[in-house]
């Protein structure tokens, strides 16, 4: 086997190369776009064939190289199906296994919490934890469907139950540390060791971290495997053409598909974003529903006329502007968010649960 830990000093990101020395098949975990030439040189130097680019999640702090690696080398891109990365070749599910040659197996462990679609990869005696479990820390839980309780559950129940000697390779380290072990983290990670679920949630809720520097560019780009606007539109067109025609699709199916392609936020997150300002709120219900009550300053754009009326709204002239869209329960807004993305808006959030949940909160 061949194993290399690679570091991007710009974003403090670790990427990993794993290869089977017999078949020469290789994978990268969390490759960074600016290192594409280094990766290709590294593969060439060892005579390796890249089969997959695996992502532990849709990153907010750097842009993935997976789309470039697919373009240049034909490697398949793989990310959790819960990440809304429509153009990824493999939509990963918990328990999936990626094989290299006949002996190397990389197993997927779902670890939601840092983001909804976060996963870890277990290979031999090593676990690649992305931003879920860091050395003496863990990823933040306030963006992209993050959930502190879910993170506590999956770290304590799914990662800390791995054998003590399992090596922990994180997605980042900001102190120059590069590897830990399950026992070390279970017994000394300051956020988790000896902490109850409630204490952990309190710690995470009290972090008050600044927004990641690259989030507005990185999250939308990474949903398209790190490709730029033209490349991503081409990739979408190819996917759409390959999509089989379905006769039995229900509205619920359509909403479920839309939700995989968009970003949903909770009412709590929506309220935080509104308080921070600099976000356009769109109500995509009918006029009568809007008249009966709506979020203050929400723009009314009923879903039926969305594409036609959107051009009349100066607030939405800039397609990179953050948009929060809602309906009554979250179904229409998911479909509308998908439409906005198709129209080129790259920072659209749909409020889960809709106005009903907003009123209950
Ligand atoms: Fe992350």
mmCIF file of C-alpha atoms and ligand atoms in Angstrom:
data_model
loop_
_atom_site.group_PDB
_atom_site.id
_atom_site.type_symbol
_atom_site.label_atom_id
_atom_site.label_comp_id
_atom_site.label_asym_id
_atom_site.label_seq_id
_atom_site.Cartn_x
_atom_site.Cartn_y
_atom_site.Cartn_z
ATOM 1 C CA UNK A 1 0.000 0.000 0.000
ATOM 2 C CA UNK A 2 0.967 3.600 -0.558
ATOM 3 C CA UNK A 3 -0.194 6.294 1.828
ATOM 4 C CA UNK A 4 0.580 10.007 1.841
ATOM 5 C CA UNK A 5 -0.704 12.885 3.911
ATOM 6 C CA UNK A 6 -0.620 16.169 1.998
ATOM 7 C CA UNK A 7 -1.047 19.668 3.398
ATOM 8 C CA UNK A 8 -2.407 22.899 1.929
ATOM 9 C CA UNK A 9 -0.785 25.708 3.899
ATOM 10 C CA UNK A 10 -3.220 28.279 2.524
ATOM 11 C CA UNK A 11 -6.285 26.704 4.165
ATOM 12 C CA UNK A 12 -4.607 24.339 6.660
ATOM 13 C CA UNK A 13 -6.274 21.444 4.887
ATOM 14 C CA UNK A 14 -5.050 17.846 4.911
ATOM 15 C CA UNK A 15 -5.615 15.734 1.835
ATOM 16 C CA UNK A 16 -4.710 12.055 1.586
ATOM 17 C CA UNK A 17 -3.534 9.674 -1.079
ATOM 18 C CA UNK A 18 -4.223 5.970 -0.631
ATOM 19 C CA UNK A 19 -3.135 3.466 -3.263
ATOM 20 C CA UNK A 20 -2.906 -0.259 -3.744
ATOM 21 C CA UNK A 21 0.661 -1.015 -4.772
ATOM 22 C CA UNK A 22 -0.335 -4.157 -6.709
ATOM 23 C CA UNK A 23 -3.162 -2.870 -8.896
ATOM 24 C CA UNK A 24 -1.806 0.718 -8.749
ATOM 25 C CA UNK A 25 -5.347 1.966 -8.162
ATOM 26 C CA UNK A 26 -5.517 5.134 -6.044
ATOM 27 C CA UNK A 27 -7.897 7.542 -4.349
ATOM 28 C CA UNK A 28 -7.532 11.055 -3.010
ATOM 29 C CA UNK A 29 -9.491 12.149 0.017
ATOM 30 C CA UNK A 30 -10.359 15.886 0.105
ATOM 31 C CA UNK A 31 -7.991 17.102 -2.642
ATOM 32 C CA UNK A 32 -7.550 20.905 -2.943
ATOM 33 C CA UNK A 33 -7.885 22.544 -6.377
ATOM 34 C CA UNK A 34 -4.678 24.594 -6.194
ATOM 35 C CA UNK A 35 -2.563 21.417 -5.936
ATOM 36 C CA UNK A 36 -3.815 19.698 -9.073
ATOM 37 C CA UNK A 37 -0.383 19.628 -10.736
ATOM 38 C CA UNK A 38 1.298 18.257 -7.582
ATOM 39 C CA UNK A 39 -1.310 15.491 -7.439
ATOM 40 C CA UNK A 40 -0.799 14.513 -11.054
ATOM 41 C CA UNK A 41 2.980 14.508 -10.601
ATOM 42 C CA UNK A 42 2.635 12.386 -7.475
ATOM 43 C CA UNK A 43 0.429 9.843 -9.221
ATOM 44 C CA UNK A 44 2.819 9.735 -12.177
ATOM 45 C CA UNK A 45 5.833 9.287 -9.923
ATOM 46 C CA UNK A 46 4.306 6.125 -8.460
ATOM 47 C CA UNK A 47 2.671 4.934 -11.704
ATOM 48 C CA UNK A 48 -0.772 5.179 -10.084
ATOM 49 C CA UNK A 49 -4.202 5.349 -11.654
ATOM 50 C CA UNK A 50 -6.639 7.598 -9.809
ATOM 51 C CA UNK A 51 -10.010 5.873 -9.496
ATOM 52 C CA UNK A 52 -11.886 8.139 -7.095
ATOM 53 C CA UNK A 53 -11.761 11.573 -5.460
ATOM 54 C CA UNK A 54 -13.549 11.137 -2.154
ATOM 55 C CA UNK A 55 -14.932 14.072 -0.172
ATOM 56 C CA UNK A 56 -15.602 13.962 3.551
ATOM 57 C CA UNK A 57 -18.138 16.797 3.012
ATOM 58 C CA UNK A 58 -18.848 19.909 0.966
ATOM 59 C CA UNK A 59 -16.119 22.207 2.243
ATOM 60 C CA UNK A 60 -16.639 25.839 3.173
ATOM 61 C CA UNK A 61 -12.978 26.804 3.381
ATOM 62 C CA UNK A 62 -11.337 25.521 0.204
ATOM 63 C CA UNK A 63 -12.309 24.388 -3.270
ATOM 64 C CA UNK A 64 -12.018 20.732 -4.119
ATOM 65 C CA UNK A 65 -9.838 19.415 -6.957
ATOM 66 C CA UNK A 66 -12.236 16.544 -7.614
ATOM 67 C CA UNK A 67 -13.843 18.085 -10.730
ATOM 68 C CA UNK A 68 -10.403 18.855 -12.192
ATOM 69 C CA UNK A 69 -9.176 15.348 -11.394
ATOM 70 C CA UNK A 70 -12.203 13.972 -13.211
ATOM 71 C CA UNK A 71 -11.530 16.202 -16.218
ATOM 72 C CA UNK A 72 -7.820 15.477 -16.374
ATOM 73 C CA UNK A 73 -7.688 11.835 -15.275
ATOM 74 C CA UNK A 74 -11.212 10.455 -15.552
ATOM 75 C CA UNK A 75 -11.410 9.763 -11.808
ATOM 76 C CA UNK A 76 -14.917 9.473 -10.386
ATOM 77 C CA UNK A 77 -15.971 12.097 -7.869
ATOM 78 C CA UNK A 78 -17.731 10.874 -4.745
ATOM 79 C CA UNK A 79 -19.520 12.794 -2.007
ATOM 80 C CA UNK A 80 -22.360 12.020 0.393
ATOM 81 C CA UNK A 81 -25.769 11.991 -1.232
ATOM 82 C CA UNK A 82 -26.854 14.359 1.567
ATOM 83 C CA UNK A 83 -24.490 17.100 0.359
ATOM 84 C CA UNK A 84 -26.549 18.200 -2.640
ATOM 85 C CA UNK A 85 -23.575 17.754 -4.973
ATOM 86 C CA UNK A 86 -25.648 16.910 -7.992
ATOM 87 C CA UNK A 87 -22.784 16.492 -10.435
ATOM 88 C CA UNK A 88 -20.772 14.032 -8.320
ATOM 89 C CA UNK A 89 -20.450 10.619 -9.990
ATOM 90 C CA UNK A 90 -20.998 8.656 -6.791
ATOM 91 C CA UNK A 91 -23.605 9.716 -4.218
ATOM 92 C CA UNK A 92 -22.166 8.087 -1.116
ATOM 93 C CA UNK A 93 -24.275 6.370 1.540
ATOM 94 C CA UNK A 94 -23.383 5.138 5.002
ATOM 95 C CA UNK A 95 -21.713 1.718 4.830
ATOM 96 C CA UNK A 96 -20.569 2.052 1.206
ATOM 97 C CA UNK A 97 -17.209 0.467 0.444
ATOM 98 C CA UNK A 98 -14.684 1.716 -2.099
ATOM 99 C CA UNK A 99 -12.282 -0.963 -3.302
ATOM 100 C CA UNK A 100 -8.748 -0.548 -4.626
ATOM 101 C CA UNK A 101 -7.432 -3.678 -6.267
ATOM 102 C CA UNK A 102 -8.430 -6.826 -4.393
ATOM 103 C CA UNK A 103 -7.140 -6.062 -0.931
ATOM 104 C CA UNK A 104 -7.796 -2.424 -0.073
ATOM 105 C CA UNK A 105 -11.232 -1.469 1.226
ATOM 106 C CA UNK A 106 -12.294 2.009 2.301
ATOM 107 C CA UNK A 107 -15.495 2.013 4.311
ATOM 108 C CA UNK A 108 -17.881 4.937 4.729
ATOM 109 C CA UNK A 109 -19.087 5.940 8.180
ATOM 110 C CA UNK A 110 -21.772 8.652 8.191
ATOM 111 C CA UNK A 111 -20.837 11.353 10.707
ATOM 112 C CA UNK A 112 -23.447 14.127 10.338
ATOM 113 C CA UNK A 113 -23.111 17.189 12.547
ATOM 114 C CA UNK A 114 -20.388 19.430 11.106
ATOM 115 C CA UNK A 115 -22.497 19.340 7.937
ATOM 116 C CA UNK A 116 -25.513 17.198 7.206
ATOM 117 C CA UNK A 117 -23.589 15.150 4.651
ATOM 118 C CA UNK A 118 -20.304 14.733 6.564
ATOM 119 C CA UNK A 119 -18.755 11.271 6.426
ATOM 120 C CA UNK A 120 -15.584 9.572 7.628
ATOM 121 C CA UNK A 121 -13.574 6.988 5.700
ATOM 122 C CA UNK A 122 -12.162 3.959 7.489
ATOM 123 C CA UNK A 123 -9.205 2.281 5.812
ATOM 124 C CA UNK A 124 -7.136 -0.422 7.520
ATOM 125 C CA UNK A 125 -6.141 1.040 10.911
ATOM 126 C CA UNK A 126 -6.850 4.644 9.923
ATOM 127 C CA UNK A 127 -9.938 6.796 9.961
ATOM 128 C CA UNK A 128 -10.167 9.993 7.923
ATOM 129 C CA UNK A 129 -12.520 12.156 9.880
ATOM 130 C CA UNK A 130 -12.808 15.290 7.735
ATOM 131 C CA UNK A 131 -13.940 18.158 9.958
ATOM 132 C CA UNK A 132 -16.119 16.001 12.219
ATOM 133 C CA UNK A 133 -13.391 14.958 14.635
ATOM 134 C CA UNK A 134 -10.243 17.090 14.681
ATOM 135 C CA UNK A 135 -7.161 16.622 16.841
ATOM 136 C CA UNK A 136 -8.173 17.995 20.241
ATOM 137 C CA UNK A 137 -11.214 19.612 18.650
ATOM 138 C CA UNK A 138 -14.073 19.170 16.222
ATOM 139 C CA UNK A 139 -15.655 21.024 13.315
ATOM 140 C CA UNK A 140 -18.100 23.858 13.869
ATOM 141 C CA UNK A 141 -21.796 23.042 13.644
ATOM 142 C CA UNK A 142 -23.376 26.356 12.684
ATOM 143 C CA UNK A 143 -23.467 26.095 8.877
ATOM 144 C CA UNK A 144 -24.632 23.763 6.097
ATOM 145 C CA UNK A 145 -27.127 21.780 8.166
ATOM 146 C CA UNK A 146 -24.745 21.511 11.121
ATOM 147 C CA UNK A 147 -26.092 19.988 14.338
ATOM 148 C CA UNK A 148 -24.085 19.839 17.560
ATOM 149 C CA UNK A 149 -26.181 17.030 19.076
ATOM 150 C CA UNK A 150 -25.814 14.896 15.956
ATOM 151 C CA UNK A 151 -22.056 15.517 15.961
ATOM 152 C CA UNK A 152 -21.754 14.420 19.587
ATOM 153 C CA UNK A 153 -23.767 11.279 18.857
ATOM 154 C CA UNK A 154 -21.766 10.195 15.843
ATOM 155 C CA UNK A 155 -18.377 10.950 17.386
ATOM 156 C CA UNK A 156 -19.144 9.148 20.651
ATOM 157 C CA UNK A 157 -21.127 6.278 19.145
ATOM 158 C CA UNK A 158 -19.503 5.737 15.764
ATOM 159 C CA UNK A 159 -15.908 6.995 15.974
ATOM 160 C CA UNK A 160 -14.992 6.500 19.634
ATOM 161 C CA UNK A 161 -16.216 2.890 19.385
ATOM 162 C CA UNK A 162 -13.520 2.096 16.800
ATOM 163 C CA UNK A 163 -10.494 0.236 18.230
ATOM 164 C CA UNK A 164 -8.415 2.487 20.518
ATOM 165 C CA UNK A 165 -5.325 2.213 18.334
ATOM 166 C CA UNK A 166 -7.130 3.419 15.186
ATOM 167 C CA UNK A 167 -5.205 6.397 13.812
ATOM 168 C CA UNK A 168 -7.213 9.583 13.365
ATOM 169 C CA UNK A 169 -6.339 11.669 10.318
ATOM 170 C CA UNK A 170 -8.327 14.933 10.325
ATOM 171 C CA UNK A 171 -9.364 17.305 7.534
ATOM 172 C CA UNK A 172 -7.483 20.199 9.092
ATOM 173 C CA UNK A 173 -5.067 21.087 11.791
ATOM 174 C CA UNK A 174 -4.124 24.610 12.737
ATOM 175 C CA UNK A 175 -1.329 23.704 15.183
ATOM 176 C CA UNK A 176 0.903 21.531 13.046
ATOM 177 C CA UNK A 177 -0.422 18.259 14.487
ATOM 178 C CA UNK A 178 -0.926 15.601 11.876
ATOM 179 C CA UNK A 179 -2.244 12.419 13.423
ATOM 180 C CA UNK A 180 -3.934 11.246 16.594
ATOM 181 C CA UNK A 181 -5.645 8.065 17.753
ATOM 182 C CA UNK A 182 -9.137 7.157 18.834
ATOM 183 C CA UNK A 183 -7.947 6.552 22.404
ATOM 184 C CA UNK A 184 -6.177 9.898 22.549
ATOM 185 C CA UNK A 185 -9.243 11.785 21.336
ATOM 186 C CA UNK A 186 -11.705 9.788 23.449
ATOM 187 C CA UNK A 187 -9.723 10.438 26.601
ATOM 188 C CA UNK A 188 -8.336 13.939 26.051
ATOM 189 C CA UNK A 189 -10.246 15.871 23.385
ATOM 190 C CA UNK A 190 -11.258 18.943 25.412
ATOM 191 C CA UNK A 191 -14.631 19.305 23.720
ATOM 192 C CA UNK A 192 -15.637 15.683 24.160
ATOM 193 C CA UNK A 193 -13.727 13.831 26.877
ATOM 194 C CA UNK A 194 -15.944 13.513 29.939
ATOM 195 C CA UNK A 195 -18.537 15.863 28.427
ATOM 196 C CA UNK A 196 -22.242 15.089 28.314
ATOM 197 C CA UNK A 197 -24.241 15.698 25.159
ATOM 198 C CA UNK A 198 -25.767 18.821 26.739
ATOM 199 C CA UNK A 199 -22.371 20.206 27.752
ATOM 200 C CA UNK A 200 -21.043 19.608 24.263
ATOM 201 C CA UNK A 201 -24.023 21.392 22.657
ATOM 202 C CA UNK A 202 -23.501 24.311 25.022
ATOM 203 C CA UNK A 203 -19.804 24.529 24.084
ATOM 204 C CA UNK A 204 -20.622 24.447 20.373
ATOM 205 C CA UNK A 205 -23.425 27.000 20.641
ATOM 206 C CA UNK A 206 -21.125 29.359 22.506
ATOM 207 C CA UNK A 207 -18.280 29.383 19.969
ATOM 208 C CA UNK A 208 -19.423 32.480 18.017
ATOM 209 C CA UNK A 209 -16.977 31.827 15.196
ATOM 210 C CA UNK A 210 -16.619 34.210 12.266
ATOM 211 C CA UNK A 211 -18.005 33.073 8.929
ATOM 212 C CA UNK A 212 -15.399 31.083 6.927
ATOM 213 C CA UNK A 213 -13.536 33.377 4.535
ATOM 214 C CA UNK A 214 -14.247 31.347 1.408
ATOM 215 C CA UNK A 215 -17.726 29.991 2.245
ATOM 216 C CA UNK A 216 -19.663 32.051 -0.314
ATOM 217 C CA UNK A 217 -17.451 30.848 -3.143
ATOM 218 C CA UNK A 218 -16.426 27.441 -1.843
ATOM 219 C CA UNK A 219 -19.748 25.865 -0.893
ATOM 220 C CA UNK A 220 -21.512 26.481 -4.221
ATOM 221 C CA UNK A 221 -18.374 25.557 -6.175
ATOM 222 C CA UNK A 222 -17.826 22.367 -4.206
ATOM 223 C CA UNK A 223 -21.376 21.233 -4.893
ATOM 224 C CA UNK A 224 -20.174 21.106 -8.474
ATOM 225 C CA UNK A 225 -16.936 19.304 -7.619
ATOM 226 C CA UNK A 226 -14.976 22.566 -7.681
ATOM 227 C CA UNK A 227 -15.712 23.481 -11.264
ATOM 228 C CA UNK A 228 -16.265 27.044 -12.428
ATOM 229 C CA UNK A 229 -19.572 28.388 -13.729
ATOM 230 C CA UNK A 230 -19.193 27.331 -17.383
ATOM 231 C CA UNK A 231 -17.751 23.955 -16.534
ATOM 232 C CA UNK A 232 -20.479 23.317 -13.994
ATOM 233 C CA UNK A 233 -23.224 24.196 -16.494
ATOM 234 C CA UNK A 234 -21.638 21.762 -18.964
ATOM 235 C CA UNK A 235 -21.452 19.102 -16.279
ATOM 236 C CA UNK A 236 -25.122 19.642 -15.405
ATOM 237 C CA UNK A 237 -26.132 19.403 -19.064
ATOM 238 C CA UNK A 238 -24.269 16.087 -19.405
ATOM 239 C CA UNK A 239 -25.951 14.712 -16.248
ATOM 240 C CA UNK A 240 -29.387 15.907 -17.327
ATOM 241 C CA UNK A 241 -29.000 14.251 -20.731
ATOM 242 C CA UNK A 242 -28.018 10.985 -19.068
ATOM 243 C CA UNK A 243 -30.936 11.049 -16.622
ATOM 244 C CA UNK A 244 -33.482 8.294 -17.325
ATOM 245 C CA UNK A 245 -37.075 9.373 -18.026
ATOM 246 C CA UNK A 246 -39.343 8.532 -15.104
ATOM 247 C CA UNK A 247 -43.091 7.988 -15.491
ATOM 248 C CA UNK A 248 -43.817 7.262 -11.856
ATOM 249 C CA UNK A 249 -42.304 10.340 -10.226
ATOM 250 C CA UNK A 250 -44.410 11.994 -7.505
ATOM 251 C CA UNK A 251 -44.284 15.603 -6.258
ATOM 252 C CA UNK A 252 -42.716 14.211 -3.070
ATOM 253 C CA UNK A 253 -39.978 12.594 -5.179
ATOM 254 C CA UNK A 254 -39.365 15.907 -6.891
ATOM 255 C CA UNK A 255 -39.058 17.713 -3.584
ATOM 256 C CA UNK A 256 -36.740 15.005 -2.229
ATOM 257 C CA UNK A 257 -34.500 15.324 -5.301
ATOM 258 C CA UNK A 258 -34.549 19.113 -5.038
ATOM 259 C CA UNK A 259 -33.524 18.921 -1.378
ATOM 260 C CA UNK A 260 -30.448 16.939 -2.330
ATOM 261 C CA UNK A 261 -29.402 19.680 -4.711
ATOM 262 C CA UNK A 262 -29.993 22.707 -2.540
ATOM 263 C CA UNK A 263 -28.987 23.871 0.903
ATOM 264 C CA UNK A 264 -31.594 23.865 3.623
ATOM 265 C CA UNK A 265 -31.195 25.813 6.822
ATOM 266 C CA UNK A 266 -33.183 25.568 10.029
ATOM 267 C CA UNK A 267 -35.377 28.392 11.284
ATOM 268 C CA UNK A 268 -32.759 29.100 13.970
ATOM 269 C CA UNK A 269 -30.007 29.512 11.370
ATOM 270 C CA UNK A 270 -32.352 31.570 9.180
ATOM 271 C CA UNK A 271 -32.991 33.926 12.088
ATOM 272 C CA UNK A 272 -29.252 34.280 12.717
ATOM 273 C CA UNK A 273 -28.607 35.050 9.049
ATOM 274 C CA UNK A 274 -31.384 37.639 8.989
ATOM 275 C CA UNK A 275 -29.984 39.246 12.121
ATOM 276 C CA UNK A 276 -26.562 39.431 10.436
ATOM 277 C CA UNK A 277 -28.247 41.132 7.450
ATOM 278 C CA UNK A 278 -27.070 41.212 3.835
ATOM 279 C CA UNK A 279 -29.501 38.497 2.739
ATOM 280 C CA UNK A 280 -32.611 38.801 0.554
ATOM 281 C CA UNK A 281 -35.677 36.973 1.876
ATOM 282 C CA UNK A 282 -38.049 35.573 -0.730
ATOM 283 C CA UNK A 283 -41.545 34.298 0.053
ATOM 284 C CA UNK A 284 -42.503 31.883 -2.716
ATOM 285 C CA UNK A 285 -46.083 31.202 -1.550
ATOM 286 C CA UNK A 286 -49.246 32.585 -3.167
ATOM 287 C CA UNK A 287 -50.337 36.190 -2.697
ATOM 288 C CA UNK A 288 -53.200 35.253 -0.325
ATOM 289 C CA UNK A 289 -50.863 33.272 1.938
ATOM 290 C CA UNK A 290 -48.424 36.173 2.001
ATOM 291 C CA UNK A 291 -51.225 38.581 2.852
ATOM 292 C CA UNK A 292 -52.182 36.445 5.856
ATOM 293 C CA UNK A 293 -48.698 36.847 7.379
ATOM 294 C CA UNK A 294 -45.092 36.788 6.268
ATOM 295 C CA UNK A 295 -41.515 37.426 7.387
ATOM 296 C CA UNK A 296 -40.811 41.154 7.638
ATOM 297 C CA UNK A 297 -39.384 42.603 4.395
ATOM 298 C CA UNK A 298 -39.847 39.315 2.514
ATOM 299 C CA UNK A 299 -40.163 39.743 -1.232
ATOM 300 C CA UNK A 300 -43.232 38.008 -2.634
ATOM 301 C CA UNK A 301 -42.341 35.840 -5.634
ATOM 302 C CA UNK A 302 -44.903 33.033 -5.978
ATOM 303 C CA UNK A 303 -43.340 29.895 -7.361
ATOM 304 C CA UNK A 304 -45.606 29.890 -10.420
ATOM 305 C CA UNK A 305 -44.237 33.210 -11.661
ATOM 306 C CA UNK A 306 -40.758 33.019 -10.144
ATOM 307 C CA UNK A 307 -38.778 32.774 -13.377
ATOM 308 C CA UNK A 308 -40.830 35.506 -15.038
ATOM 309 C CA UNK A 309 -40.996 38.048 -12.228
ATOM 310 C CA UNK A 310 -37.525 37.681 -10.765
ATOM 311 C CA UNK A 311 -36.071 40.117 -13.300
ATOM 312 C CA UNK A 312 -38.305 42.859 -11.894
ATOM 313 C CA UNK A 313 -36.682 42.665 -8.443
ATOM 314 C CA UNK A 314 -33.630 44.930 -8.170
ATOM 315 C CA UNK A 315 -32.763 43.207 -4.866
ATOM 316 C CA UNK A 316 -32.088 40.038 -6.879
ATOM 317 C CA UNK A 317 -30.106 41.580 -9.728
ATOM 318 C CA UNK A 318 -26.840 40.300 -8.243
ATOM 319 C CA UNK A 319 -26.880 36.519 -8.564
ATOM 320 C CA UNK A 320 -24.127 36.021 -6.011
ATOM 321 C CA UNK A 321 -26.240 37.687 -3.324
ATOM 322 C CA UNK A 322 -27.335 35.426 -0.449
ATOM 323 C CA UNK A 323 -31.023 34.502 -0.782
ATOM 324 C CA UNK A 324 -33.201 32.863 1.844
ATOM 325 C CA UNK A 325 -36.346 31.393 0.342
ATOM 326 C CA UNK A 326 -39.335 29.978 2.188
ATOM 327 C CA UNK A 327 -42.868 28.712 1.621
ATOM 328 C CA UNK A 328 -45.407 27.204 4.013
ATOM 329 C CA UNK A 329 -43.632 23.925 4.856
ATOM 330 C CA UNK A 330 -40.404 23.826 2.825
ATOM 331 C CA UNK A 331 -41.465 21.852 -0.276
ATOM 332 C CA UNK A 332 -42.194 24.650 -2.731
ATOM 333 C CA UNK A 333 -39.195 26.617 -1.498
ATOM 334 C CA UNK A 334 -36.908 23.602 -2.165
ATOM 335 C CA UNK A 335 -38.190 23.479 -5.753
ATOM 336 C CA UNK A 336 -37.919 27.263 -6.065
ATOM 337 C CA UNK A 337 -34.358 27.189 -4.665
ATOM 338 C CA UNK A 338 -33.490 24.582 -7.292
ATOM 339 C CA UNK A 339 -34.931 26.883 -9.971
ATOM 340 C CA UNK A 340 -32.916 29.842 -8.668
ATOM 341 C CA UNK A 341 -29.762 27.723 -8.834
ATOM 342 C CA UNK A 342 -30.602 26.822 -12.421
ATOM 343 C CA UNK A 343 -30.968 30.547 -13.106
ATOM 344 C CA UNK A 344 -27.421 31.094 -11.849
ATOM 345 C CA UNK A 345 -28.007 32.148 -8.247
ATOM 346 C CA UNK A 346 -25.208 30.472 -6.328
ATOM 347 C CA UNK A 347 -25.944 31.296 -2.719
ATOM 348 C CA UNK A 348 -29.544 30.185 -2.169
ATOM 349 C CA UNK A 349 -30.818 28.778 1.101
ATOM 350 C CA UNK A 350 -34.229 27.184 1.612
ATOM 351 C CA UNK A 351 -35.781 27.389 5.071
ATOM 352 C CA UNK A 352 -36.690 23.899 6.311
ATOM 353 C CA UNK A 353 -40.215 23.684 7.695
ATOM 354 C CA UNK A 354 -41.218 26.986 6.063
ATOM 355 C CA UNK A 355 -43.377 29.717 7.554
ATOM 356 C CA UNK A 356 -45.221 27.151 9.705
ATOM 357 C CA UNK A 357 -41.970 26.286 11.496
ATOM 358 C CA UNK A 358 -41.020 29.968 11.663
ATOM 359 C CA UNK A 359 -44.270 30.787 13.477
ATOM 360 C CA UNK A 360 -43.864 27.876 15.892
ATOM 361 C CA UNK A 361 -40.264 28.860 16.744
HETATM 362 FE FE1 LIG B 1 -15.694 21.732 6.791
#
